Amino acid sequence: MSGESLTALGGFTTAREKADTITRTWTRWDAMKDPAIVKWREVEAYRYATDTSSLPQGGSAFNHTTHLPIVASIAQDLKAILGQVVLPHEDWFTFEPSDSEAAREEQRKIIVSYLKNRHALNGFVNVIDKLEEDIISTGNCFAQAHHADESRAENAGYVGPKPNRISPYDICFDATAADFANTPKIVREIVSLGELFKRGRDGRLDGDAVTELLLNRHNAASSDGGEDKNEQYVPLGFGTYQEYLIGGFVELLWFYGDVYDGDNNELHESKMIVVADNYVTLLEQDIQTADGRPHIYKGGWQNLPDNLWSQGPLENIIGLNYQINHRENAKSEALDRLIYPDKVYMGDVEEMYDDETDTVTYLAPEGGGVNELAINTQFFSFDLQIDRLQHAARGAARLPSDLTGFRSQGEKTLGEVTALTEGGMRGFVDKAAGFERDVLEPLLKAEIELAHAHFGTAFSVPNKSELGFIEMLNVTQDDLAINGLLIPRGAKRFARKNQLLGSLTQLSGTPLFQIAAPHISAKGVSTMLGELLEVQDDGVFEENAQVIEATEQQQMMDKAEQSTAIAASQAGMEETMLNQEIENLE
């Protein structure tokens, strides 16, 4: 693994020095992202504020504290559209084979069906939903894939690859590195003492080191940690060092990267080290992946030059929301003054209030009086300015204006509307495609790699056939070793669908389409429409559907006519009884 190694920050010879170095590195890298955290918290304040008094700017300059939740509204729209674009339906990814063996239809079906089955059991959709929320709120999201064994002796549980979200607040790395994949990184995890004990008992962490840590924490709980410890733990939200020790939780720091041993002049590549409480190393082992890098992936909204921390879509519109709030409250203040204007008293004016009529009478001397101050009525145009600012805010967040209720002037045909929508969505689709490329695609690859490495016994997964029937496919370890790429296609499919629908709509009524009509396959067009409209499984477009339905209808009509003719040819009940009486008389 290339990039900065741990001991570029200082050498060490003992396990305690190693743990201390990792802790100090975490503290330094965490401090480097303070400017980003300030922006994240400002975005969160604007998203969840109920009035302007709870915003970072503090109290308003006006008596009114109305907050128009523009940031919150745009965040909800971004989240809704991103979810629909990235995961539009269960067939949001495809398997692209890399050799003839993987190109076999059966192998491709097994890979896709296996992942669909795993995603239905491991909470994949919920994790992606949280990642989308992170990238909208902070501009950064982090996903990690690991092998989960949740089986218990008394009942069966999930066993297989599983994704999880890493909070942007709980991961640190060198933001000036060339790329995220190759730079060392540290992930913080807060676990209970009971969970730590179970991990040591099950062998997931060093059992002896866990026991030592638990005993030391128990003994140290009654001692004074000192001011140096308090300075470290108070900013992290633990309170004092004493409160941290007796709180029942422990902070684990997971380091992933290269370790350079300066004493022996050796480089230990692709190491995973887990430390706690600044001095205990709970685990040290090689990273068990194919490329020696952890299954941790980062997605970003707007990449910054020479900085791995990305900018979020909501950061640019905080100032616009502030202006909108300012104008809205200024308008309310002006309306109050228009209804209850300030007055100018000339001379010794006496106010007399009548309790019965609830009116005020003014007694002014000769030449005196009471006048109302004139109000500047330009505030009536503030509504137009607010609309313009809202429009600008949605554009800055890559939301198409027409898609969110702002219609441009002029009458438009369906083709023109489709073309404008497709053009307006390009910026947003580009961000969605980046999320797929940076997070979803490597996450799918990591799931297959983990499934192959930790495969147990063969089992079956369900698959829906082309005819709509459910068939069971057997999955073996060799099936998961097939060469190929798992490619998310939600954003690509969304862009292609808009483009094709617009092109078909525009060409269908032109002479050019009529010229090409003899060479256009009706079956092919029907299949394409079924895919674009995503109704291929609903039976809307079927091969020769009208011919088959017309034949069935004619057959039913023929049967009905035959039944009517047979009924008409048979004698009725009264005629039968009369014939029977005649036969008896004879």
XYZ file of C-alpha atoms in Angstrom:
586
model
C 0.000 0.000 0.000
C 1.486 3.291 -1.050
C 1.064 6.564 0.740
C 2.130 7.910 4.130
C 3.121 5.227 6.631
C 2.376 5.402 10.307
C 5.911 6.040 11.482
C 6.461 8.948 9.189
C 4.994 10.611 12.278
C 7.578 9.216 14.681
C 9.238 5.883 15.412
C 8.353 3.437 18.173
C 9.690 0.214 19.604
C 7.029 -1.024 22.048
C 3.343 -1.848 21.755
C 2.502 1.046 24.051
C 4.444 3.491 21.868
C 2.611 2.077 18.857
C -0.774 2.675 20.503
C 0.286 6.150 21.597
C 1.452 7.015 18.069
C -1.851 5.907 16.556
C -3.783 7.935 19.136
C -1.715 11.051 18.478
C -2.132 10.587 14.733
C -5.885 10.375 15.198
C -5.863 13.574 17.243
C -3.817 15.440 14.619
C -5.867 14.272 11.637
C -9.120 14.902 13.489
C -8.037 18.484 14.173
C -7.320 18.954 10.456
C -10.990 18.436 9.599
C -12.280 21.029 12.095
C -13.058 23.555 9.308
C -15.206 20.922 7.594
C -16.996 20.047 10.844
C -17.881 23.706 11.371
C -19.632 23.730 7.982
C -21.390 20.414 8.678
C -22.816 21.735 11.930
C -23.966 24.931 10.245
C -25.790 22.864 7.610
C -27.376 20.736 10.334
C -28.484 23.878 12.170
C -30.224 25.230 9.066
C -31.815 21.864 8.314
C -33.411 21.414 11.712
C -33.915 24.998 12.915
C -37.426 26.097 13.874
C -36.631 29.821 14.011
C -33.684 32.114 13.413
C -32.782 32.268 17.113
C -31.420 28.694 16.884
C -29.143 29.451 13.922
C -25.387 30.086 14.225
C -25.878 33.818 13.535
C -27.806 34.087 16.790
C -30.698 36.478 17.328
C -32.329 38.331 14.464
C -32.130 42.084 13.901
C -35.926 42.079 13.714
C -38.697 41.370 16.178
C -39.716 38.409 14.006
C -37.622 35.221 13.970
C -39.245 33.374 11.077
C -37.049 30.711 9.472
C -37.931 29.509 5.973
C -36.521 25.933 5.749
C -35.044 26.212 2.250
C -32.009 24.084 3.126
C -34.232 21.411 4.680
C -36.557 21.373 1.661
C -33.698 21.071 -0.827
C -32.075 18.331 1.269
C -35.311 16.316 1.203
C -35.631 16.739 -2.568
C -31.994 15.731 -3.130
C -32.423 12.674 -0.936
C -35.635 11.583 -2.665
C -34.265 12.001 -6.198
C -30.891 10.420 -5.346
C -32.645 7.354 -3.962
C -34.835 7.013 -7.046
C -31.907 7.446 -9.424
C -29.385 5.185 -7.684
C -31.725 2.371 -6.559
C -34.753 2.703 -8.851
C -35.723 -0.985 -8.514
C -34.260 -4.359 -7.596
C -32.414 -4.642 -10.936
C -30.223 -1.608 -10.243
C -26.939 -3.394 -10.968
C -25.687 -5.764 -13.636
C -22.830 -8.264 -14.008
C -20.405 -7.685 -16.871
C -18.300 -10.833 -17.553
C -14.581 -10.681 -18.257
C -14.116 -14.125 -19.852
C -16.116 -16.792 -21.655
C -16.824 -18.769 -18.484
C -18.328 -15.764 -16.736
C -20.287 -14.890 -19.884
C -22.511 -17.952 -19.488
C -26.063 -16.931 -18.683
C -26.310 -19.348 -15.760
C -23.225 -17.875 -14.088
C -24.455 -14.330 -14.520
C -27.817 -15.222 -13.010
C -26.155 -16.874 -10.002
C -23.979 -13.839 -9.224
C -26.851 -11.348 -9.489
C -29.346 -13.553 -7.631
C -26.836 -14.220 -4.848
C -26.248 -10.518 -4.204
C -29.976 -9.727 -4.326
C -30.563 -12.430 -1.733
C -27.766 -11.110 0.503
C -29.041 -7.542 0.208
C -32.501 -8.647 1.278
C -31.015 -10.102 4.478
C -28.109 -7.828 5.467
C -29.850 -4.429 5.470
C -28.060 -3.181 2.352
C -30.800 -0.721 1.341
C -30.890 0.846 4.812
C -27.120 1.346 4.780
C -27.247 2.985 1.336
C -30.039 5.230 2.591
C -27.780 6.447 5.415
C -24.868 6.953 3.020
C -27.064 9.111 0.792
C -28.033 11.159 3.842
C -24.345 11.623 4.722
C -23.294 12.756 1.259
C -26.138 15.284 1.156
C -25.517 16.648 4.663
C -21.702 16.668 4.688
C -20.656 15.996 1.090
C -18.802 12.864 2.277
C -19.890 9.304 2.942
C -17.915 6.224 3.974
C -18.928 2.585 3.539
C -17.182 -0.526 4.803
C -17.798 -4.169 3.894
C -17.061 -7.000 6.294
C -17.957 -10.633 6.851
C -20.710 -11.011 9.444
C -21.405 -14.156 11.439
C -24.580 -13.528 13.401
C -25.456 -17.188 13.916
C -26.196 -18.454 17.388
C -26.210 -21.947 18.813
C -29.935 -21.868 19.516
C -31.097 -20.332 16.221
C -29.815 -19.532 12.753
C -28.688 -16.007 11.929
C -27.261 -14.154 8.976
C -23.848 -15.260 7.751
C -22.228 -13.511 4.816
C -20.982 -10.156 3.519
C -22.478 -7.095 5.125
C -21.983 -3.361 4.569
C -21.936 -0.761 7.293
C -21.771 3.013 7.396
C -18.889 4.929 8.925
C -19.861 8.367 10.172
C -17.776 11.196 8.677
C -17.149 12.275 12.270
C -15.580 8.867 13.094
C -12.906 8.550 10.405
C -9.652 10.404 9.873
C -6.948 10.331 7.212
C -4.347 12.552 5.643
C -6.507 14.981 3.673
C -3.535 16.078 1.549
C -2.833 12.570 0.191
C -3.173 11.835 -3.519
C -6.152 9.492 -3.201
C -8.280 7.977 -0.465
C -7.727 4.311 -1.336
C -3.981 4.377 -0.713
C -3.715 6.716 2.250
C -3.634 5.301 5.811
C -6.839 5.829 7.716
C -8.090 5.542 11.297
C -11.679 4.699 12.234
C -13.078 5.383 15.694
C -15.574 2.997 17.263
C -17.311 3.340 20.633
C -18.266 -0.017 22.175
C -19.547 -1.082 25.553
C -17.335 -3.001 27.948
C -19.625 -5.993 27.507
C -19.178 -5.934 23.737
C -15.414 -5.610 24.198
C -15.418 -8.639 26.509
C -17.364 -10.717 23.935
C -14.933 -9.799 21.163
C -12.022 -10.920 23.301
C -13.812 -14.126 24.251
C -14.717 -14.944 20.636
C -11.185 -14.309 19.360
C -11.999 -11.234 17.312
C -9.599 -9.266 19.525
C -6.612 -10.358 21.613
C -8.199 -11.960 24.686
C -5.233 -11.290 27.001
C -5.041 -7.643 25.952
C -8.806 -7.219 26.475
C -8.557 -8.740 29.958
C -5.648 -6.436 30.820
C -7.584 -3.424 29.594
C -10.701 -4.285 31.599
C -8.692 -4.845 34.786
C -6.742 -1.616 34.356
C -9.923 0.370 33.751
C -11.484 -1.117 36.875
C -8.441 -0.210 38.972
C -7.989 3.222 37.396
C -11.616 4.246 37.895
C -10.848 5.308 41.459
C -7.660 7.229 40.588
C -7.141 10.719 39.213
C -6.303 10.863 35.516
C -4.702 14.280 35.668
C -5.237 17.460 33.701
C -3.492 16.123 30.597
C -6.049 13.340 30.297
C -8.954 15.712 30.867
C -7.723 17.996 28.088
C -7.817 15.034 25.725
C -11.155 13.484 26.672
C -13.346 16.539 27.332
C -13.245 17.816 23.693
C -14.162 14.341 22.429
C -17.440 14.400 24.323
C -16.509 11.905 27.054
C -16.464 14.453 29.865
C -13.517 14.140 32.215
C -11.146 11.205 32.141
C -12.791 9.837 35.300
C -16.233 10.006 33.663
C -14.856 8.125 30.665
C -13.419 5.353 32.838
C -16.630 4.740 34.781
C -18.950 5.295 31.816
C -18.993 1.670 30.689
C -17.723 2.428 27.189
C -14.352 2.301 25.492
C -13.012 4.077 22.414
C -11.350 1.823 19.847
C -9.128 3.235 17.097
C -8.776 1.011 14.008
C -5.670 1.858 11.997
C -5.338 0.638 8.382
C -2.085 1.230 6.492
C 1.663 0.688 6.394
C 3.862 0.627 9.505
C 7.549 1.507 9.309
C 9.861 0.140 12.008
C 12.694 2.663 12.243
C 14.773 0.582 14.641
C 14.990 -2.385 12.295
C 14.554 -0.389 9.063
C 11.570 -2.516 8.027
C 8.279 -1.624 6.359
C 5.256 -3.665 7.409
C 2.674 -3.172 4.687
C -1.112 -3.468 4.859
C -1.514 -3.709 8.622
C -4.692 -3.454 10.707
C -4.035 -2.339 14.303
C -6.663 -1.791 16.988
C -5.761 0.276 20.056
C -7.687 1.499 23.090
C -7.102 4.004 25.875
C -3.884 5.243 24.242
C -1.717 2.353 25.407
C -3.298 -1.078 24.741
C -2.959 -2.831 21.374
C -5.933 -5.168 21.075
C -5.166 -6.534 17.613
C -2.439 -6.414 14.996
C -2.664 -8.402 11.784
C -2.381 -8.158 8.011
C -5.322 -6.742 6.099
C -7.032 -9.810 4.644
C -8.035 -8.496 1.227
C -6.954 -9.261 -2.331
C -5.209 -5.923 -2.868
C -4.036 -5.368 0.713
C -6.336 -2.369 1.211
C -9.303 -2.284 3.603
C -12.822 -2.539 2.259
C -13.478 1.118 3.098
C -14.774 3.388 0.358
C -15.446 7.108 0.178
C -18.001 9.016 -1.828
C -17.935 12.778 -2.302
C -20.322 15.350 -3.748
C -17.945 18.103 -4.910
C -14.260 17.198 -4.890
C -11.851 19.929 -3.825
C -8.344 20.447 -5.229
C -5.590 19.052 -2.990
C -8.103 18.022 -0.318
C -9.758 14.624 0.108
C -12.613 16.110 2.152
C -15.373 17.008 -0.312
C -17.824 19.877 -0.243
C -21.518 19.214 0.340
C -24.403 20.380 -1.870
C -25.973 22.403 0.947
C -22.929 24.440 1.957
C -23.268 26.838 -0.983
C -26.858 27.756 -0.160
C -26.477 28.643 3.529
C -25.896 32.297 2.603
C -28.938 32.275 0.312
C -31.111 30.876 3.106
C -29.803 33.626 5.374
C -30.822 36.269 2.819
C -34.251 34.677 2.427
C -34.772 34.731 6.207
C -33.568 38.350 6.327
C -36.038 39.516 3.674
C -38.916 37.516 5.125
C -38.448 39.010 8.572
C -37.863 42.481 7.145
C -41.144 42.160 5.253
C -42.987 41.085 8.406
C -41.449 43.972 10.336
C -42.511 46.452 7.634
C -46.058 45.073 7.602
C -46.289 45.513 11.362
C -45.189 49.118 11.012
C -47.690 49.630 8.202
C -50.496 48.364 10.427
C -49.201 50.016 13.577
C -47.162 52.975 12.267
C -44.848 55.122 14.337
C -46.281 58.514 15.242
C -44.835 62.038 15.445
C -46.257 64.305 18.140
C -46.231 68.043 17.509
C -46.743 70.103 20.612
C -47.934 68.952 24.023
C -50.216 66.113 22.934
C -52.247 64.211 25.511
C -53.465 60.667 24.878
C -56.834 59.712 26.325
C -57.784 56.015 26.317
C -61.488 55.037 26.450
C -61.948 51.642 28.110
C -65.512 51.253 26.833
C -64.780 51.868 23.147
C -61.136 50.712 23.246
C -60.040 53.814 21.348
C -57.427 56.496 21.878
C -58.212 60.184 21.605
C -55.474 62.773 21.168
C -55.782 66.257 22.624
C -53.368 68.591 20.852
C -52.776 72.328 21.392
C -53.328 74.894 18.704
C -50.866 74.278 15.874
C -50.016 70.810 17.237
C -51.142 67.342 16.187
C -50.243 63.718 15.571
C -48.868 62.435 12.258
C -47.911 58.920 11.138
C -44.440 58.292 9.738
C -44.471 57.316 6.072
C -43.495 53.689 5.341
C -41.319 52.752 2.392
C -43.485 50.290 0.458
C -40.643 48.735 -1.513
C -40.917 45.715 0.771
C -43.884 44.579 -1.328
C -41.337 43.377 -3.910
C -39.592 41.150 -1.366
C -41.727 38.165 -2.375
C -40.281 38.301 -5.887
C -36.769 38.542 -4.473
C -37.415 35.562 -2.190
C -38.669 33.517 -5.157
C -35.545 34.445 -7.109
C -33.307 33.416 -4.208
C -35.144 30.106 -3.824
C -34.682 29.469 -7.528
C -30.973 30.245 -7.267
C -30.602 27.971 -4.222
C -32.132 25.000 -6.024
C -29.915 25.586 -9.017
C -26.832 25.727 -6.793
C -27.816 22.367 -5.304
C -28.094 20.853 -8.832
C -31.884 20.561 -8.685
C -33.610 21.250 -12.041
C -36.017 24.170 -11.743
C -38.825 22.586 -13.772
C -38.522 19.380 -11.742
C -39.183 21.206 -8.491
C -42.110 23.373 -9.547
C -40.438 26.346 -11.267
C -41.675 26.426 -14.864
C -39.873 28.515 -17.429
C -41.905 30.829 -19.654
C -43.428 29.806 -22.983
C -45.507 26.916 -24.287
C -43.590 23.703 -24.900
C -44.201 20.435 -26.629
C -43.704 17.121 -24.822
C -40.373 16.652 -26.604
C -39.165 20.091 -25.532
C -40.181 19.442 -21.917
C -38.347 16.093 -21.967
C -35.245 17.692 -23.483
C -35.220 20.471 -20.884
C -35.679 17.985 -18.030
C -32.900 15.762 -19.359
C -30.592 18.746 -19.698
C -31.445 20.057 -16.244
C -30.782 16.660 -14.666
C -27.280 16.280 -16.121
C -25.532 17.882 -13.179
C -27.451 15.807 -10.657
C -27.048 12.563 -12.622
C -23.301 13.232 -12.766
C -23.202 13.369 -8.945
C -25.278 10.195 -8.686
C -22.974 8.429 -11.145
C -19.991 9.456 -9.027
C -21.641 7.947 -5.939
C -22.184 4.701 -7.835
C -18.644 4.642 -9.168
C -16.882 5.496 -5.889
C -19.046 3.623 -3.373
C -21.536 1.148 -4.809
C -19.323 -0.496 -7.423
C -16.385 -1.290 -5.096
C -18.851 -2.250 -2.346
C -20.441 -4.892 -4.586
C -17.001 -6.196 -5.537
C -15.988 -6.392 -1.868
C -19.149 -8.343 -1.012
C -18.337 -10.987 -3.614
C -14.712 -11.167 -2.463
C -15.777 -11.621 1.174
C -18.398 -14.199 0.217
C -15.796 -16.245 -1.659
C -13.193 -15.986 1.120
C -15.614 -17.027 3.889
C -17.789 -19.436 1.935
C -19.225 -22.332 3.931
C -21.476 -24.956 2.346
C -23.399 -24.713 -0.919
C -26.909 -23.302 -0.707
C -29.701 -22.078 -2.977
C -31.010 -18.604 -3.724
C -34.274 -17.631 -5.468
C -34.320 -16.123 -8.945
C -37.229 -14.841 -11.036
C -37.169 -16.333 -14.526
C -38.088 -14.452 -17.683
C -41.552 -16.054 -17.533
C -42.108 -14.756 -14.015
C -41.601 -18.072 -12.197
C -39.397 -18.421 -9.111
C -36.530 -20.870 -9.591
C -33.862 -21.913 -7.103
C -30.207 -21.603 -8.132
C -27.435 -23.505 -6.362
C -24.475 -21.344 -5.293
C -21.006 -22.815 -4.810
C -17.700 -21.206 -3.950
C -16.499 -21.574 -7.544
C -19.498 -19.563 -8.750
C -18.290 -16.584 -6.688
C -14.791 -16.710 -8.222
C -16.008 -15.834 -11.722
C -14.158 -12.936 -13.391
C -16.337 -9.944 -14.078
C -17.498 -6.526 -12.956
C -20.583 -5.646 -10.942
C -21.712 -2.297 -12.291
C -24.487 -0.107 -10.822
C -26.558 1.291 -13.636
C -29.169 3.425 -11.900
C -27.779 6.819 -12.922
C -26.720 5.617 -16.381
C -30.140 4.052 -16.916
C -31.864 7.231 -15.742
C -29.929 9.433 -18.163
C -30.345 6.989 -21.045
C -34.070 6.632 -20.386
C -34.644 10.393 -20.525
C -32.589 10.682 -23.691
C -34.285 7.798 -25.517
C -37.806 8.829 -24.527
C -37.117 12.355 -25.732
C -35.647 11.133 -29.019
C -38.530 8.725 -29.687
C -41.091 11.404 -28.897
C -39.463 13.901 -31.241
C -38.875 11.469 -34.130
C -42.185 9.611 -34.025
C -44.064 12.389 -35.815
C -41.446 13.344 -38.379
C -41.050 12.218 -42.018
C -37.649 10.794 -41.105
C -39.331 8.248 -38.833
C -41.756 7.292 -41.606
C -38.860 6.667 -43.998
C -37.151 4.381 -41.503
C -40.397 2.645 -40.435
C -39.997 -0.415 -42.736
C -36.667 -1.179 -41.074
C -37.821 -0.731 -37.456
C -38.627 -3.849 -35.474
C -41.944 -3.552 -33.665
C -40.828 -6.224 -31.186
C -37.599 -4.343 -30.497
C -39.430 -1.055 -29.926
C -41.877 -2.788 -27.580
C -39.048 -4.367 -25.608
C -37.256 -1.024 -25.341
C -40.430 0.758 -24.199
C -40.996 -1.924 -21.587
C -37.487 -1.363 -20.208
C -37.702 2.425 -20.326
C -41.090 2.477 -18.611
C -39.950 -0.331 -16.239
C -43.058 -2.433 -16.854
C -41.348 -5.429 -18.462
C -42.632 -7.701 -15.673
C -46.201 -6.371 -15.724
C -47.294 -7.951 -19.000
C -47.918 -4.628 -20.767
C -45.613 -5.413 -23.698
C -45.804 -9.054 -24.818
C -44.822 -10.611 -28.133
C -47.824 -10.542 -30.525
C -50.085 -9.743 -27.591
C -52.881 -8.300 -29.709
C -52.933 -11.302 -32.068
C -53.018 -13.750 -29.157
C -55.712 -11.806 -27.303
C -57.798 -11.432 -30.488
C -57.535 -15.194 -31.098
C -58.572 -15.959 -27.526
C -61.470 -13.516 -27.815
C -62.638 -15.119 -31.085
C -62.417 -18.591 -29.537
C -64.517 -17.495 -26.592
C -67.089 -15.937 -28.934
C -67.257 -19.172 -30.978
C -67.784 -21.212 -27.820
C -70.531 -18.855 -26.700
C -72.290 -19.141 -30.078
C -72.059 -22.937 -29.978
C -73.516 -23.026 -26.488
C -76.383 -20.787 -27.602
C -77.096 -22.957 -30.652
C -77.085 -26.148 -28.598
C -79.401 -24.610 -26.041
C -81.754 -23.442 -28.773
C -81.831 -26.891 -30.425
C -82.821 -28.686 -27.233
C -86.494 -28.909 -26.200
C -87.648 -26.799 -23.326
C -89.033 -28.195 -20.089
C -92.698 -27.490 -20.986
C -92.299 -29.092 -24.418
C -90.656 -32.141 -22.841
C -93.537 -32.554 -20.323
C -96.136 -32.199 -23.089
C -94.424 -34.850 -25.209
C -94.306 -37.132 -22.187
C -98.081 -36.757 -21.587
C -98.806 -37.518 -25.257
C -96.704 -40.663 -25.056
C -98.590 -41.766 -21.907
C -101.983 -41.242 -23.574
C -100.923 -43.286 -26.547
